[in-house]
Coordinates of C-alpha atoms in Angstrom, one line a residue:
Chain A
X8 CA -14.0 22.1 -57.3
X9 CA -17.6 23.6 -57.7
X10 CA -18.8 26.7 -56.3
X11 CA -22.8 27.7 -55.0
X12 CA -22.8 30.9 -55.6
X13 CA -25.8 33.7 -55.3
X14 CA -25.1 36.2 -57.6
X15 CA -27.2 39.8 -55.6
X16 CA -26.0 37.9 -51.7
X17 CA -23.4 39.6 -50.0
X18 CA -21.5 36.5 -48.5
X19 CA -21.0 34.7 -51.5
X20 CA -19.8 38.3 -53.1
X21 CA -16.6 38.6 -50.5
X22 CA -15.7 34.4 -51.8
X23 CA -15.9 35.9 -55.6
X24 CA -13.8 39.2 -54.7
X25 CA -11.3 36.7 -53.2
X26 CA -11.1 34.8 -55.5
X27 CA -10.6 37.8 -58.1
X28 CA -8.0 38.8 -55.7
X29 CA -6.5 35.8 -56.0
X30 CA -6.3 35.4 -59.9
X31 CA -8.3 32.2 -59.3
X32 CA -11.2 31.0 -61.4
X33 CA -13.6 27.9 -60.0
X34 CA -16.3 26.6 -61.9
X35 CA -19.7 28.5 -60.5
X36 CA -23.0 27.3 -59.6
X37 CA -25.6 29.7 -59.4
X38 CA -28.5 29.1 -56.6
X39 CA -31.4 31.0 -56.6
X40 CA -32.6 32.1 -53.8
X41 CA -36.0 33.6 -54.7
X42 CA -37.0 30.4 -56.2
X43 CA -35.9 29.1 -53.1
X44 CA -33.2 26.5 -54.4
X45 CA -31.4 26.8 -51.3
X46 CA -34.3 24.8 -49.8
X47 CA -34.1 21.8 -52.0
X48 CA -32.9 18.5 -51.2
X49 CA -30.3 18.2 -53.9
X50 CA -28.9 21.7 -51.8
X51 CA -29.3 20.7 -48.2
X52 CA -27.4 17.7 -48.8
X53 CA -24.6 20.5 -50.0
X54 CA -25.5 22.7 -46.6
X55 CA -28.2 21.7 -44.0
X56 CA -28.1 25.4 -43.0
X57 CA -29.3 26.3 -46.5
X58 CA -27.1 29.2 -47.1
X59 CA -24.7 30.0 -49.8
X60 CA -22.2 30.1 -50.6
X61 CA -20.6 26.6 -50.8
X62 CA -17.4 25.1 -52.4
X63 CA -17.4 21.5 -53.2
X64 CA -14.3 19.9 -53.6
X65 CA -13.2 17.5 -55.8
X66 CA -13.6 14.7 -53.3
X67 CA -16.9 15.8 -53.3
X68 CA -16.8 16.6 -49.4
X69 CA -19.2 20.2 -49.2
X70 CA -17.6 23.3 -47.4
X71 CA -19.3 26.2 -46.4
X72 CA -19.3 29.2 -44.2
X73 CA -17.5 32.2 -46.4
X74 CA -14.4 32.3 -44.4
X75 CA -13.8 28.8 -44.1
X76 CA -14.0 28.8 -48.3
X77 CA -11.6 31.9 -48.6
X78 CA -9.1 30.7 -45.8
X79 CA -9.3 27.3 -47.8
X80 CA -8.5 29.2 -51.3
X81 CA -5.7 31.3 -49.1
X82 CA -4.3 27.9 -48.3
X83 CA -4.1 26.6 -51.8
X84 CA -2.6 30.0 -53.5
X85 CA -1.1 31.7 -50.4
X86 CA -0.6 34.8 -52.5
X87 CA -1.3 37.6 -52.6
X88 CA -1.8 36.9 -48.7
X89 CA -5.4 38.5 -47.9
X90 CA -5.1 37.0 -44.2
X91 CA -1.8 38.6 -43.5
X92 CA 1.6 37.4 -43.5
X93 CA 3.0 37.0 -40.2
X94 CA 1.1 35.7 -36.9
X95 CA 0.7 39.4 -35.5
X96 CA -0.7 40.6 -38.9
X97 CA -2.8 37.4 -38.9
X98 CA -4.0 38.4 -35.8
X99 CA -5.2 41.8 -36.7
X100 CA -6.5 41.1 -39.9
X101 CA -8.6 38.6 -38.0
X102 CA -9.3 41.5 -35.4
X103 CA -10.5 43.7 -37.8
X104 CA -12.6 41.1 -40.3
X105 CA -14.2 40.1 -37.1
X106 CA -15.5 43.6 -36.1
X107 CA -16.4 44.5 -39.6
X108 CA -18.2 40.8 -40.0
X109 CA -20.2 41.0 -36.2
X110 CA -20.3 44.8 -36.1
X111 CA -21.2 46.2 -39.5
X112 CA -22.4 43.4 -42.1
X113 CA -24.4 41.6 -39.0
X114 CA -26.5 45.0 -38.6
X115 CA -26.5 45.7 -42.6
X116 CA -28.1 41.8 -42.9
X117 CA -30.6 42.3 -40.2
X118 CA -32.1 45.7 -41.3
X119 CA -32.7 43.7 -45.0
X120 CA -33.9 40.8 -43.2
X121 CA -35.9 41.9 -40.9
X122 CA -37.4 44.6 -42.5
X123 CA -37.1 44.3 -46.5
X124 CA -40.9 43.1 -48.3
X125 CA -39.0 40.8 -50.6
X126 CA -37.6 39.0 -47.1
X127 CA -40.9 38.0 -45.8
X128 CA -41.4 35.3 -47.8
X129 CA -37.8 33.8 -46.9
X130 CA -37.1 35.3 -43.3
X131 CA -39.5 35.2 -40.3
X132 CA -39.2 38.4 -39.8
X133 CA -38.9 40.5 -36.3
X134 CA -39.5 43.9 -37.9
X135 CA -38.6 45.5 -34.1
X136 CA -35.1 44.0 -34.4
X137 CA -34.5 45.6 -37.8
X138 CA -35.9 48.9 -36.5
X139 CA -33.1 48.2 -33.6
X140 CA -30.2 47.5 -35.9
X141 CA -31.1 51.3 -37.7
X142 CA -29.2 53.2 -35.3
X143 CA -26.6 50.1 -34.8
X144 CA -25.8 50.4 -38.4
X145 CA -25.2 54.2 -38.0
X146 CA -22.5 54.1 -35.6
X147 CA -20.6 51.3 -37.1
X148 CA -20.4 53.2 -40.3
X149 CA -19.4 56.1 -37.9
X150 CA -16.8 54.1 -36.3
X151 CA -15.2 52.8 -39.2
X152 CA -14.9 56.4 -40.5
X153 CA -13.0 57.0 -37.5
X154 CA -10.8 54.4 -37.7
X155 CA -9.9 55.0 -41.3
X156 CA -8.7 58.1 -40.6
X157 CA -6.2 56.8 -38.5
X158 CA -5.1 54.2 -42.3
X159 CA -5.6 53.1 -45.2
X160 CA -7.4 50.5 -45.1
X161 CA -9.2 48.3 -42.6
X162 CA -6.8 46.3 -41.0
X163 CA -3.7 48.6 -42.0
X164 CA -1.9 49.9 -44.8
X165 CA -2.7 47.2 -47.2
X166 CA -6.1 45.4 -48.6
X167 CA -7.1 42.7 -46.8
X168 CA -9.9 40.1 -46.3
X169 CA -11.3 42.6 -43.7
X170 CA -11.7 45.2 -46.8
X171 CA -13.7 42.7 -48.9
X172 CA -16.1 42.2 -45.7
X173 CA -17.0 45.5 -44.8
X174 CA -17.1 46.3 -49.0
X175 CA -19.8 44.1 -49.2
X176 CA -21.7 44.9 -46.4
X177 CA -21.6 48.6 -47.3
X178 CA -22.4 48.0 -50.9
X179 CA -25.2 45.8 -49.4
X180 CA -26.7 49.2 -47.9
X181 CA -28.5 49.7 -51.0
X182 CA -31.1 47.4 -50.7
X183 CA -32.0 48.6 -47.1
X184 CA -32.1 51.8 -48.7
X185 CA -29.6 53.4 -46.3
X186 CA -26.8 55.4 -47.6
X187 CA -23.4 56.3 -46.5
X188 CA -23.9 60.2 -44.9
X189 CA -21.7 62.8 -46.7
X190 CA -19.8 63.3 -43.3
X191 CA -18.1 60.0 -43.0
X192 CA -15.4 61.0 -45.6
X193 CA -12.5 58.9 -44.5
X194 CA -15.2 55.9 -44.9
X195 CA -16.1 57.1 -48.4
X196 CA -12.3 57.7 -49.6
X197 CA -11.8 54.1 -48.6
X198 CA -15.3 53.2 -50.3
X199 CA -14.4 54.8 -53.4
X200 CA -10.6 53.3 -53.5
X201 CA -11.6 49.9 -52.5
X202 CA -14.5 49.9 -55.0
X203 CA -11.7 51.0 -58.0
X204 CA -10.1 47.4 -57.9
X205 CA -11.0 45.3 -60.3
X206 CA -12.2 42.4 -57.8
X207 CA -15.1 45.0 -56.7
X208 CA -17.2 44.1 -59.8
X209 CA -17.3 40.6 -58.9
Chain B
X27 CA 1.3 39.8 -22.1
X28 CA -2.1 40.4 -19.9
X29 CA -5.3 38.7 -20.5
X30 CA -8.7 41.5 -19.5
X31 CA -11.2 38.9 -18.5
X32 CA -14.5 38.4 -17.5
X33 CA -15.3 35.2 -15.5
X34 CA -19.2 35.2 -15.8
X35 CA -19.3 35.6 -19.7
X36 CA -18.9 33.2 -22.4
X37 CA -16.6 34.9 -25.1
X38 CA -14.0 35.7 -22.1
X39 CA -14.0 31.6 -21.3
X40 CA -13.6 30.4 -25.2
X41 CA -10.2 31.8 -24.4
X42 CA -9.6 30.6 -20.7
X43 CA -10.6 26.9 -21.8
X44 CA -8.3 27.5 -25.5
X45 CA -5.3 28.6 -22.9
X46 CA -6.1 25.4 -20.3
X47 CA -5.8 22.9 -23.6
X48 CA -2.7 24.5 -24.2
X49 CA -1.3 24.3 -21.0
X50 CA -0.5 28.5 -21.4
X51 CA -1.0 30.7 -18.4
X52 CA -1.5 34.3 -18.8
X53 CA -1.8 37.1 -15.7
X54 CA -5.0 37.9 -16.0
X55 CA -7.3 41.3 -15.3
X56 CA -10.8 41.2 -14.3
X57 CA -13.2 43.4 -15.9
X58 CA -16.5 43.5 -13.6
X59 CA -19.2 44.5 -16.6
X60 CA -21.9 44.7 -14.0
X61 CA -19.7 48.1 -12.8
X62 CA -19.3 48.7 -16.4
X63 CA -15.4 49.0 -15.9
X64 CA -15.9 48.0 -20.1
X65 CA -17.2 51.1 -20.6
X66 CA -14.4 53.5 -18.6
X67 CA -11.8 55.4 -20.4
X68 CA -8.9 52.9 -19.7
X69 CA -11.1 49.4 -21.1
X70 CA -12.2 52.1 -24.5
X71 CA -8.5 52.8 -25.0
X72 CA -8.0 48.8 -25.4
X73 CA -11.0 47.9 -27.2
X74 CA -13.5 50.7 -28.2
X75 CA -16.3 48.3 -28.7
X76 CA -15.9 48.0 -25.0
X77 CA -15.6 44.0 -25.2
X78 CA -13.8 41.3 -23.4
X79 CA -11.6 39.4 -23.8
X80 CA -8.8 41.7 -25.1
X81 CA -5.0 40.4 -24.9
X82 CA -2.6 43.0 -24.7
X83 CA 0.6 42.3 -26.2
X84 CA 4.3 43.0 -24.6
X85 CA 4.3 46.2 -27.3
X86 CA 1.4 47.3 -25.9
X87 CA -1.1 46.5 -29.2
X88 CA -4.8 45.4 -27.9
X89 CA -6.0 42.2 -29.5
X90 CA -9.6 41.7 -29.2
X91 CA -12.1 38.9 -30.8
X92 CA -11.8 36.1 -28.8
X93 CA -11.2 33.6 -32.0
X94 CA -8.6 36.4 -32.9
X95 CA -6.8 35.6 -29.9
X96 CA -7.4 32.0 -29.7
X97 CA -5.6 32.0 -33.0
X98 CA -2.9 34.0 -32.1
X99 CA -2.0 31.6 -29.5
X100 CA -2.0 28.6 -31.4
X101 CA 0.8 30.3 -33.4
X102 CA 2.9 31.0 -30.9
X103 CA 2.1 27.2 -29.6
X104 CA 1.3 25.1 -32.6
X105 CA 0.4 21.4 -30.3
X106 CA -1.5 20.5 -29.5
X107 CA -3.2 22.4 -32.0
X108 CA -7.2 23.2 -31.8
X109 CA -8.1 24.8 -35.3
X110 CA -6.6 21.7 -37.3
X111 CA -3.4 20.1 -38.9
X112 CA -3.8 20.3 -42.5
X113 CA -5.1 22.6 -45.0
X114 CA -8.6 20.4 -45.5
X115 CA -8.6 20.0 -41.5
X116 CA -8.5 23.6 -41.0
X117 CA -11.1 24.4 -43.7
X118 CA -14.0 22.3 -41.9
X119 CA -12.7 23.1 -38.2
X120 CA -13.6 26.8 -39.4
X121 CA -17.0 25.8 -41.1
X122 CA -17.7 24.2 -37.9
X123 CA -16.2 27.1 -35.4
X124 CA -18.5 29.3 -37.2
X125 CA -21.7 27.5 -37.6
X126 CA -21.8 26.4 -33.6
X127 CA -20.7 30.1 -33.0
X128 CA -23.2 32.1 -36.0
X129 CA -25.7 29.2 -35.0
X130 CA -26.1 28.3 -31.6
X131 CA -23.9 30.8 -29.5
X132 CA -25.0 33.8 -31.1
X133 CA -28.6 32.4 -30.4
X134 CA -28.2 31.9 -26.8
X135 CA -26.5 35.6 -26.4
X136 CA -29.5 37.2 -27.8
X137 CA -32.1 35.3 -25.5
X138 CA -29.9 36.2 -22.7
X139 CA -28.9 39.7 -23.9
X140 CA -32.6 40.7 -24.6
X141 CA -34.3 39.2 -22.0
X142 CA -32.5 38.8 -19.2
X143 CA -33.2 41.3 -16.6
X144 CA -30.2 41.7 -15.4
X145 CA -28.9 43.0 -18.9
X146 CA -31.4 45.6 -19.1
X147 CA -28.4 48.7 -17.9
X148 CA -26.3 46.8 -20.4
X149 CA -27.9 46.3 -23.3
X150 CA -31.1 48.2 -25.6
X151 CA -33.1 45.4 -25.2
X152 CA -35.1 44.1 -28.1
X153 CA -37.8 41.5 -26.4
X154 CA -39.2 40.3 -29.6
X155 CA -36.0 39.5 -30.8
X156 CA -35.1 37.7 -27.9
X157 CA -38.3 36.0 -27.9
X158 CA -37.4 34.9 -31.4
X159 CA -34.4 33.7 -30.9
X160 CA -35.8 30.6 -28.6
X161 CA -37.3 28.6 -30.8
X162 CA -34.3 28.8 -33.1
X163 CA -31.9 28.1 -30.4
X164 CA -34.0 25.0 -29.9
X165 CA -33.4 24.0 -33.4
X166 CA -29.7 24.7 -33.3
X167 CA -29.7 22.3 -30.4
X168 CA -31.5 19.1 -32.5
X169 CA -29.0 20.3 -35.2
X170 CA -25.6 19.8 -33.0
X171 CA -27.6 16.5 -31.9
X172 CA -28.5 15.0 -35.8
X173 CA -24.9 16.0 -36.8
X174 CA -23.1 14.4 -32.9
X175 CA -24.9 11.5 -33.9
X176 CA -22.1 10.7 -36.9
X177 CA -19.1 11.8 -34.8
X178 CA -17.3 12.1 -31.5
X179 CA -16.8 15.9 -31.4
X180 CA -18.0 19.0 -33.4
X181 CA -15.9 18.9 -36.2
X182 CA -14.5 15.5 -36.6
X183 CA -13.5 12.9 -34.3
X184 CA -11.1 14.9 -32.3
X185 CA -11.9 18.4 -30.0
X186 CA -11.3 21.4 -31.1
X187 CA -12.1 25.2 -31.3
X188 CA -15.1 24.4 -32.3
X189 CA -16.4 22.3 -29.2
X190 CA -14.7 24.9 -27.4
X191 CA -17.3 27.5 -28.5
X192 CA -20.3 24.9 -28.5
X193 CA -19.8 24.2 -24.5
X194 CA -19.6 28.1 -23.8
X195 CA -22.7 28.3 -25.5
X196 CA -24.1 25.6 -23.9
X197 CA -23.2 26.1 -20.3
X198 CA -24.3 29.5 -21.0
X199 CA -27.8 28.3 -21.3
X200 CA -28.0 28.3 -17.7
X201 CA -28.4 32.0 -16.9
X202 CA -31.6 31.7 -20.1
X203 CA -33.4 29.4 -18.0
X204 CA -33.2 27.2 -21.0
X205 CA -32.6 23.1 -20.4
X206 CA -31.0 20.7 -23.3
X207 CA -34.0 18.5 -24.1
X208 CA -33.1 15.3 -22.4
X209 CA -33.9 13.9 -25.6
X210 CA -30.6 15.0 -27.5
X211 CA -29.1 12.2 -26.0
X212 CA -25.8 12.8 -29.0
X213 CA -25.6 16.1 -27.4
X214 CA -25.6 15.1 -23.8
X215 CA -22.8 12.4 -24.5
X216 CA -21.0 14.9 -26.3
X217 CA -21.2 17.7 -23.2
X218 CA -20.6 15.1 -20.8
X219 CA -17.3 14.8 -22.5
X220 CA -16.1 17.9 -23.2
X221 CA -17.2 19.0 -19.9
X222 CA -15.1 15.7 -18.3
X223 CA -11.8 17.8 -19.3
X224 CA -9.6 19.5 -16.9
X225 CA -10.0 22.6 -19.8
X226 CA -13.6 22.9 -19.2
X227 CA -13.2 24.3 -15.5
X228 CA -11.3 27.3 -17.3

């Protein structure tokens, strides 16, 4: 297996910290998207949407969409589970890496989109729509604080594939030059423990 | 258990349609969001992000995310099953789950969602972004009719949760004033026979 992988992106980041989870180690590809290698034949043959990341497999068939990738790797080593072990944990892991994938890291991608210089050149940008997700982004960091008062982590009491989501999408704040506000301490406990792992630096 | 529905909405009949292909009935709630029954105190206590669906469970736990539920369901009834049979199956039924629902439903929500009139006490309409979102949905249609062209369904040659989420999108074009262009002739087979199953009055 082969996989695209964009090293600063934040979706191809939660397939690498799963697959550091994981212990696993796949041969890497690295498309740039500045240079705008995700445009080029050879890469639309891999994904006609032109986004990274992508796993090929060794039947050469081209699978893409995050998820999809890390369910597939939670398929082939099924632990440490990162989906959850029984169909109600499934369920809620699901739950939560839904909210945290459509709620926060939706809102985190279109204030950088939409509004970020270096985006203009790869985005048409709708700079009202990234001025809209401003405030969006604020209470989704505000409700996760919320809810991680209540646990430990996202989902529960344990790490999950919901943790690696909203990870990236917080550590993705940077660029949009927004930062986590001092008040949102149960968010920033779980920032700080889930950024300790190991998996956080890949 | 209890299904909180909403018959008018798309999300709400991803499940309905999921339940009628499994032959599983559910007593069902209505939640009217034109009275904004979502956003009383007794819908927030199930789902704070004031959402439908949301399948309460005999314990009393909320489940929302409509593909959280959807797979919930298929574990307690595996057959037929709609998210695939093997490990490879699975993988590309989620690639294609996602793209038609990142893609092209996502797309059609935020023309509706931000330009409908009707939406305006529901929603902090962005215009320009709804405005934007047209010419992409058109593109995500002549996408699902380049890639219909190779295959009978979505994802492969069977149906699944992925065509499940395509025709909610795509019926859902109606209220957006939007048409498919006659011209997708892949896309109109493909609708006419999804929309031929007893499922798709759900």
């Amino acid at each position: 297996m082969k996989l695209y992988d964009t090293p600063s992106a934040p979706n191809p980041r939660r397939v690498r910290i799963f697959l550091a989870e994981k212990g696993v180690s796949i041969p890497t590809e690295t498309v740039d998207l500045g240079m705008l290698e995700h445009r080029g034949d050879q890469f639309r043959a891999l994904n006609p949407r032109q986004q990274t990341p992508v796993l090929v497999l060794d039947d050469g068939a081209a699978l893409s969409e995050s998820v999809a990738i890390c369910r597939f790797i939670e398929e082939l080593h099924p632990e440490p589970n990162l989906f959850g072990a029984s169909p109600r944990e499934r369920a809620f892991t699901e739950m939560w890496q839904r909210r945290v994938e459509l709620g926060l890291l939706a809102t985190v991608q279109a204030v950088f989109r939409h509004l970020h210089p270096a985006m203009a050149k790869l985005e048409d940008q709708c700079p009202a729509w990234g001025e809209a997700n401003k405030p969006r982004l604020m209470a989704e960091l505000a409700y996760l604080d919320r809810e991680l008062a209540e646990r430990a982590y996202i989902a529960g009491d344990r790490f999950s594939i919901a943790d690696i989501t909203a990870l990236c999408a917080i550590d993705f704040l940077r660029p949009t030059r927004i930062a986590v506000p001092d008040d949102l301490v149960n968010l920033k406990r779980w920032k700080a423990e889930v950024s300790s792992r190991p998996s956080a630096s890949a």
